[in-house]
XYZ file of C-alpha atoms in Angstrom:
486
model
C 0.000 0.000 0.000
C 1.319 3.471 -0.832
C 1.589 6.293 1.671
C -1.086 8.069 -0.364
C -3.567 5.305 0.412
C -2.366 5.193 4.006
C -3.199 8.871 4.367
C -6.402 9.160 2.380
C -7.758 5.600 2.438
C -9.965 4.137 -0.243
C -13.077 5.342 1.603
C -13.683 6.903 5.002
C -16.712 7.375 7.209
C -16.268 11.140 7.211
C -15.815 11.297 3.446
C -18.094 8.611 2.044
C -19.888 11.168 -0.075
C -16.720 12.943 -1.177
C -15.695 12.889 -4.802
C -13.432 10.048 -5.837
C -10.661 12.465 -6.698
C -9.467 15.104 -4.279
C -10.202 18.654 -5.451
C -7.397 20.998 -6.477
C -6.493 24.433 -5.155
C -3.529 26.232 -6.717
C -2.359 22.906 -8.100
C -2.259 21.229 -4.674
C -4.488 18.265 -3.751
C -6.746 18.613 -0.743
C -6.978 15.761 1.731
C -10.414 14.250 2.028
C -11.616 15.461 5.396
C -8.204 15.959 7.032
C -8.984 17.400 10.458
C -7.153 20.494 11.644
C -5.641 20.307 15.092
C -5.282 23.222 17.488
C -1.798 23.695 16.040
C -2.762 23.554 12.371
C -5.832 25.757 12.842
C -3.748 28.652 14.126
C -1.093 28.798 11.400
C -3.334 28.956 8.336
C -1.468 31.957 6.909
C 1.991 30.438 7.364
C 3.594 29.872 3.934
C 5.512 26.861 5.234
C 2.271 24.857 5.188
C 2.522 24.348 1.427
C 6.137 25.345 0.815
C 7.981 23.970 -2.182
C 11.573 25.111 -2.415
C 11.690 24.389 -6.140
C 8.794 24.287 -8.568
C 9.830 20.903 -9.894
C 11.072 17.901 -7.975
C 14.853 17.441 -8.109
C 15.857 14.372 -10.095
C 18.673 13.468 -7.678
C 19.665 14.191 -4.091
C 22.310 13.034 -1.640
C 19.596 12.385 0.972
C 15.814 12.093 0.738
C 13.913 12.421 4.027
C 10.323 11.181 3.924
C 8.273 12.974 6.573
C 8.146 16.607 7.696
C 7.442 16.239 11.415
C 9.818 16.514 14.327
C 11.737 13.344 13.352
C 12.479 14.559 9.841
C 13.223 18.106 10.978
C 15.716 17.185 13.702
C 17.435 14.633 11.471
C 17.810 17.208 8.697
C 19.116 19.913 11.023
C 21.752 17.630 12.532
C 22.940 16.512 9.093
C 23.153 20.083 7.839
C 25.013 21.283 10.925
C 27.586 18.486 10.783
C 31.189 18.950 9.684
C 30.469 17.099 6.445
C 26.873 17.950 5.529
C 25.262 16.332 2.477
C 25.377 18.536 -0.600
C 21.646 18.162 -1.119
C 18.736 17.055 1.064
C 15.158 16.802 -0.193
C 12.358 16.465 2.355
C 9.065 15.037 1.158
C 5.894 15.780 3.111
C 2.713 14.063 1.915
C 0.441 16.925 2.965
C 0.933 20.207 4.816
C 4.178 20.611 6.727
C 4.046 18.828 10.073
C 0.496 17.612 9.612
C 1.097 14.110 10.965
C 1.496 13.031 14.587
C 3.705 15.968 15.644
C 1.095 18.433 14.437
C -1.802 16.572 16.075
C -0.739 15.836 19.639
C -1.843 17.559 22.844
C 1.322 19.642 23.109
C 3.207 17.887 25.917
C 6.862 17.198 26.414
C 6.546 15.155 29.580
C 9.545 13.021 30.515
C 8.511 9.805 32.230
C 10.332 9.645 35.559
C 8.869 6.371 36.798
C 5.417 5.445 35.497
C 6.572 3.134 32.700
C 9.319 1.525 34.764
C 7.749 -1.867 35.547
C 6.592 -2.382 31.966
C 10.033 -1.597 30.635
C 11.732 -3.646 33.321
C 9.606 -6.682 32.526
C 10.268 -6.302 28.817
C 13.904 -5.252 28.707
C 15.432 -5.579 32.175
C 16.305 -3.007 34.818
C 19.281 -1.427 33.053
C 17.402 -0.664 29.867
C 14.320 0.501 31.776
C 16.430 3.080 33.579
C 18.105 4.122 30.321
C 14.706 4.717 28.721
C 13.695 7.003 31.591
C 17.055 8.809 31.473
C 16.636 9.371 27.744
C 13.272 11.053 28.289
C 14.798 13.464 30.792
C 17.641 14.157 28.353
C 15.161 14.806 25.538
C 13.110 17.229 27.624
C 16.210 19.148 28.694
C 17.378 19.417 25.088
C 14.018 20.731 23.863
C 13.840 23.359 26.602
C 17.448 24.385 25.955
C 16.872 24.633 22.194
C 13.775 26.773 22.605
C 15.449 29.139 25.067
C 18.783 29.416 23.264
C 17.105 30.116 19.922
C 14.234 32.245 21.261
C 11.695 29.987 19.570
C 8.181 31.422 19.690
C 6.333 28.199 20.540
C 4.402 28.928 23.767
C 6.884 27.019 25.927
C 5.724 26.416 29.484
C 8.036 24.881 32.081
C 6.476 23.856 35.357
C 5.144 20.998 37.421
C 3.199 18.265 35.727
C 0.916 16.347 38.086
C 0.118 12.669 37.855
C -3.091 12.132 39.812
C -4.593 8.696 40.547
C -8.314 9.087 41.247
C -9.227 5.762 42.882
C -7.669 3.834 45.752
C -6.899 0.899 43.461
C -5.120 3.080 40.921
C -3.262 4.890 43.706
C -2.065 1.578 45.122
C -0.855 0.350 41.734
C 0.816 3.696 41.071
C 2.649 3.596 44.409
C 3.890 0.097 43.629
C 5.464 1.258 40.369
C 7.000 4.299 42.020
C 8.567 2.280 44.844
C 9.911 -0.325 42.423
C 11.523 2.389 40.338
C 12.962 4.023 43.437
C 14.391 0.718 44.705
C 16.091 0.180 41.334
C 17.810 3.561 41.499
C 15.398 5.374 39.202
C 15.146 9.189 39.027
C 12.428 9.415 41.673
C 14.317 12.121 43.565
C 12.966 14.549 40.951
C 9.392 13.677 41.943
C 7.400 15.255 44.774
C 4.907 12.771 46.226
C 1.716 13.674 48.092
C -0.217 10.736 49.540
C -2.547 12.606 51.910
C -5.872 12.766 50.067
C -6.936 16.177 51.343
C -3.600 17.650 50.343
C -3.759 15.877 46.980
C -7.181 17.393 46.273
C -5.935 20.836 47.252
C -2.795 20.581 45.127
C -4.461 19.099 42.049
C -7.894 20.781 42.270
C -9.368 17.388 41.341
C -12.086 16.248 43.755
C -11.297 12.525 43.581
C -7.520 12.869 43.815
C -5.995 10.120 45.967
C -2.367 11.181 45.524
C -0.182 13.531 43.493
C 3.182 12.943 41.835
C 4.739 16.208 40.640
C 7.855 16.846 38.539
C 9.202 19.237 35.930
C 7.850 19.012 32.398
C 6.717 21.257 29.572
C 3.946 22.066 27.161
C 4.514 23.866 23.882
C 3.262 24.534 20.363
C 4.884 21.608 18.506
C 4.130 22.862 14.981
C 5.927 26.128 15.660
C 8.946 24.297 17.059
C 9.171 22.189 13.901
C 8.655 25.273 11.720
C 11.584 26.976 13.437
C 13.828 23.972 12.801
C 12.697 23.738 9.179
C 13.365 27.448 8.570
C 16.925 26.966 9.771
C 17.280 23.954 7.499
C 15.949 25.889 4.498
C 18.572 28.533 5.188
C 21.229 25.830 4.985
C 20.023 24.377 1.713
C 17.161 21.990 2.510
C 14.742 21.469 -0.377
C 11.273 21.032 1.159
C 8.493 19.611 -0.995
C 5.064 19.565 0.655
C 2.012 17.837 -0.828
C 4.330 15.253 -2.322
C 3.494 11.769 -1.018
C 6.210 9.164 -1.467
C 4.623 6.160 -3.154
C 7.506 3.692 -3.175
C 11.244 3.232 -2.732
C 12.887 0.752 -5.083
C 16.438 -0.187 -6.020
C 17.765 1.696 -9.022
C 18.192 -0.631 -12.026
C 20.893 1.586 -13.523
C 22.782 3.069 -10.562
C 24.092 0.432 -8.145
C 23.713 1.417 -4.502
C 21.034 3.992 -5.242
C 17.302 4.079 -4.594
C 14.470 5.536 -6.625
C 11.877 7.394 -4.578
C 8.680 7.567 -6.595
C 6.160 10.330 -5.952
C 3.094 11.649 -7.748
C 5.260 14.437 -9.142
C 8.186 12.399 -10.392
C 11.110 10.375 -9.076
C 14.282 11.136 -7.154
C 17.391 8.972 -7.344
C 19.409 8.953 -4.126
C 21.872 6.773 -2.222
C 20.226 7.607 1.105
C 16.574 7.469 2.177
C 15.389 8.366 5.674
C 11.967 7.120 6.775
C 10.422 9.525 9.310
C 6.786 8.617 8.739
C 6.069 7.081 12.155
C 2.772 5.139 11.958
C 2.864 5.156 8.149
C 6.322 3.588 7.778
C 4.864 0.209 6.812
C 3.323 1.704 3.673
C 6.726 1.911 1.987
C 8.618 -0.609 4.130
C 6.356 -3.686 4.112
C 8.614 -5.485 6.570
C 7.549 -2.913 9.182
C 3.813 -3.184 8.509
C 3.357 -6.051 11.001
C 5.364 -4.299 13.712
C 4.063 -0.710 13.539
C 0.346 -0.538 14.214
C -1.446 2.743 13.405
C -3.775 3.670 16.268
C -6.214 6.598 15.970
C -6.353 8.986 18.870
C -8.458 12.041 19.712
C -7.682 15.366 21.368
C -10.467 17.546 22.776
C -10.293 21.314 23.188
C -12.275 23.185 25.819
C -12.572 26.904 26.471
C -12.822 27.050 30.271
C -15.699 28.852 31.991
C -15.045 32.075 33.880
C -14.477 30.328 37.222
C -11.557 28.474 35.653
C -10.113 31.443 33.777
C -7.865 34.343 34.748
C -6.637 33.914 38.309
C -8.630 30.672 38.492
C -6.972 29.081 35.451
C -5.171 25.758 35.715
C -1.464 26.204 36.432
C -0.197 22.673 35.846
C -0.326 20.016 33.184
C -1.778 16.662 34.206
C -1.850 12.947 33.759
C -5.084 11.864 35.416
C -4.721 8.140 36.119
C -7.994 6.254 35.775
C -9.079 2.624 36.251
C -8.272 0.035 33.573
C -5.251 1.934 32.343
C -7.236 4.903 31.040
C -5.696 8.362 31.184
C -6.563 12.012 30.717
C -3.586 14.025 29.536
C -4.375 17.694 30.214
C -2.557 20.702 28.756
C -4.025 24.022 29.960
C -1.722 26.172 27.769
C -0.684 28.223 30.771
C 1.554 30.674 28.893
C -0.713 31.107 25.891
C -4.469 31.291 25.260
C -5.593 29.223 28.262
C -7.524 26.775 26.089
C -7.484 23.392 27.827
C -6.493 20.405 25.683
C -7.452 16.868 26.706
C -5.531 13.985 25.196
C -4.597 10.550 26.451
C -6.370 7.223 26.160
C -9.484 8.254 28.039
C -12.366 5.851 28.890
C -13.826 6.378 25.421
C -10.737 5.085 23.610
C -12.222 1.604 23.433
C -15.256 2.900 21.542
C -12.955 4.718 19.132
C -11.018 1.542 18.468
C -14.258 -0.400 17.908
C -15.325 2.227 15.392
C -11.972 1.994 13.667
C -11.982 -1.799 13.552
C -15.241 -1.796 11.587
C -13.337 -0.584 8.525
C -9.567 -1.031 8.223
C -9.080 2.227 6.301
C -10.190 4.170 9.356
C -7.016 3.093 11.155
C -4.958 5.572 9.140
C -7.579 8.294 8.656
C -7.047 11.440 10.713
C -10.104 13.319 9.487
C -12.320 12.305 12.385
C -13.503 15.089 14.698
C -15.962 15.552 17.560
C -16.278 11.842 18.292
C -18.858 11.782 21.078
C -17.709 8.579 22.874
C -14.339 10.265 23.497
C -15.684 13.762 24.175
C -18.298 12.539 26.676
C -15.759 11.303 29.277
C -13.937 14.646 29.023
C -17.185 16.503 29.638
C -18.124 14.254 32.570
C -14.680 14.499 34.135
C -14.521 18.302 34.102
C -18.092 18.669 35.355
C -17.616 16.143 38.163
C -14.051 16.847 39.214
C -13.459 20.588 38.664
C -15.434 22.523 41.278
C -17.550 25.189 39.615
C -16.850 24.097 36.058
C -20.580 23.555 35.585
C -22.704 22.274 32.748
C -23.834 25.514 31.147
C -21.522 27.841 29.286
C -21.581 31.361 27.981
C -21.204 31.766 24.219
C -17.621 30.906 23.283
C -17.052 28.653 26.313
C -17.195 24.880 26.510
C -16.103 21.866 24.518
C -15.817 23.420 21.110
C -13.788 20.992 19.017
C -11.832 17.752 18.834
C -9.506 16.326 16.216
C -7.827 13.051 15.428
C -4.286 11.868 14.884
C -2.563 8.572 14.244
C -0.188 7.070 16.808
C 2.457 4.573 15.692
C 2.511 1.681 18.185
C 5.488 -0.630 17.862
C 5.402 -4.322 18.645
C 7.648 -3.928 21.693
C 6.684 -0.421 22.802
C 9.854 1.496 21.895
C 10.941 3.270 18.679
C 12.859 1.900 15.711
C 16.047 3.884 15.137
C 18.890 3.006 12.772
C 19.613 1.440 9.382
C 16.776 -0.511 7.788
C 17.870 -4.157 7.908
C 18.788 -5.553 4.494
C 18.426 -2.212 2.684
C 21.757 -0.439 2.718
C 21.337 3.297 2.457
C 17.853 3.335 4.007
C 17.374 4.557 7.582
C 14.424 4.837 9.935
C 13.248 6.817 12.951
C 9.641 5.778 13.539
C 7.165 4.116 15.866
C 7.015 6.549 18.772
C 4.009 5.056 20.591
C 2.283 8.396 21.149
C 5.263 9.638 23.125
C 7.458 11.164 20.441
C 7.818 14.628 21.977
C 9.695 13.062 24.883
C 12.007 11.047 22.612
C 12.495 12.389 19.102
C 14.625 15.414 19.941
C 17.346 12.910 20.823
C 16.386 10.118 18.388
C 16.465 12.301 15.266
C 19.929 13.764 15.914
C 21.202 10.326 16.924
C 20.000 8.854 13.622
C 21.822 11.597 11.705
C 25.033 10.767 13.547
C 24.635 7.073 12.761
C 24.191 7.972 9.107
C 27.542 9.739 9.215
C 29.417 6.841 10.738
C 28.857 7.022 14.490
C 28.573 3.791 16.472
C 25.540 3.079 18.634
C 27.661 3.423 21.760
C 28.410 7.015 20.762
C 24.854 8.348 20.453
C 23.502 7.957 24.005
C 20.257 6.163 23.208
C 18.924 3.044 24.946
C 20.109 -0.069 23.129
C 16.523 -1.320 22.826
C 15.726 1.548 20.423
C 18.153 0.136 17.860
C 16.579 -1.642 14.928
C 18.507 -4.773 13.990
C 17.819 -7.814 11.836
C 17.388 -9.881 14.992
C 14.917 -7.478 16.592
C 12.875 -7.072 13.422
C 12.720 -10.826 12.811
C 11.726 -11.512 16.412
C 8.925 -8.953 16.316
C 7.723 -10.110 12.930
C 7.481 -13.622 14.356
C 4.586 -12.500 16.487
C 5.705 -10.826 19.684
C 2.646 -9.161 21.217
C 2.262 -5.409 21.149
C 3.569 -3.592 24.175
C 1.561 -0.365 24.325
C 3.045 2.292 26.536
C 0.424 5.030 26.507
C 1.336 8.372 27.946
C-alpha cells in the first residue's frame, strides 16, 4: 500500500460522499476530510504549510527524508550542521508541513520519571528501563534548551506536571510502580509525592484525587517548534516539498547502490533514504507493517468557563490516572491562550477503536472530529471533578472541538532507530508510541550521527531503540504489542 492510500484511504466514514478524486487548489491536492488540530488551525497563513523550495522535484539528491514532522526536521538539522553535511537534502511531506502526529498531539513534552518503569523492566530488564527514563529526561532538557537558546516562539511552558490517581486501586498500583523504580535507582528524587488525600485534592484541584506525583515538564506549540527547525534547514540548503506523497522506494536498475523514490510528481534517485513517517512507515517498508500498528487517537479542546479562567486558570499540566489503564492528559496552555487540551487514552478510547476496527481504512484516517464517545468522558470528568466548572456555558465557552491523529505503536513499545535491515542506504526513525515529543529530539539527531558513521555506543540512546535484523525478525514472528500510553 502506498503512503497516499495510508493517508487518504480508499473510503472513510467522514468522506463517504466525497468525490473520488481530491479537489485541487492552486495545483495542490486537498486531503479528504483531514482534520485540523489546534496547532494547524492557528497557522493557516503560514507559507511553510505548502512550501515547495523548487517548482519541480529534483531528479537526484544526496539524501531524501520522507516525513516533515519533528523526526524529519531534527534529522535534517543535525545533518546540515555536521562537519560534512550532504550537498543536497530533499524532504518530502505528503500533505501540509508537520500535519502528521507531531502536528496533532496535545502539546506535551513530559519526561517519564517512573510510570513506565515496571513495563520496561519486565520487557527489557532493569538497566534498559532506567536508560529509557534517562533518555526522556535528556530529551526534555534538550528541547527546553533549544527553545530558550534560539528564542523559539512556541508557547513554551516549564512547570510541574501532576500525575493524579483518582481511585484507591489506581493509587495503590501507582505507588507500587514508584517504589519499584525508586528501589532500582530510578530518578524518583525529581518527583514530589503527596499521599494525603486532602492535600492531593488541594494541590491538584481534582475532587477525587488520591495522591499527586509532581515533577518538571513542559507544554509547547509543537508545529511552531518544527517550523523553526525547518526554517533553519531551508537557510542551509534543505529542499522542502510539501504535498508530495512518497509512493515507493525501489532499487535503481541503472545506478548500483542507489534508490528511486517515486512520488506523484516524479522520481528522485538517491543513495540515502530516511523514513520519518512514524505510523505510516509500513506503507513503503512492508517489513515494518506487522510491527508498527497505526492507532487513531483524539484530542479535545475546551474553552474554560469564567471560574476556571484568569486567576482561576489551571497552572499545571496533568496525567489523570484512571481505572483500567485509562488516562486524561491535560494541557491548559498556561503561557498562551488558556484553552485546555485533553488527550490521552481516556475511557472512550475503546469505543474509538471499535469504530476503527469496523473498517480497516479508518485506522490511518485522521479526518475524524468531535467523536462523542471520546468527548463525553472529558465533559463528565470536568463537570464532576473541577469545582464550579458547571454544565452551562456562555457563548464561546465549553467543549468546542476535537480532532484526530494517528499514533504509531510498535510491537515492543519502543521506537525503531537506525539502518533498515537488508536495505543499505535506508534509515528509519519511527514508531514513537504516542510519546514522540519526549524522545524524538534525541532520536532524530542520533539517527543523523549514525548515518555519518557514528557507532551506537556514541549516540547515548537506549540499546533497545536500535533496529537490527534480529529485533525485526523476532517482532515479525509475532511478539505481542507492548503499548506504553502516555
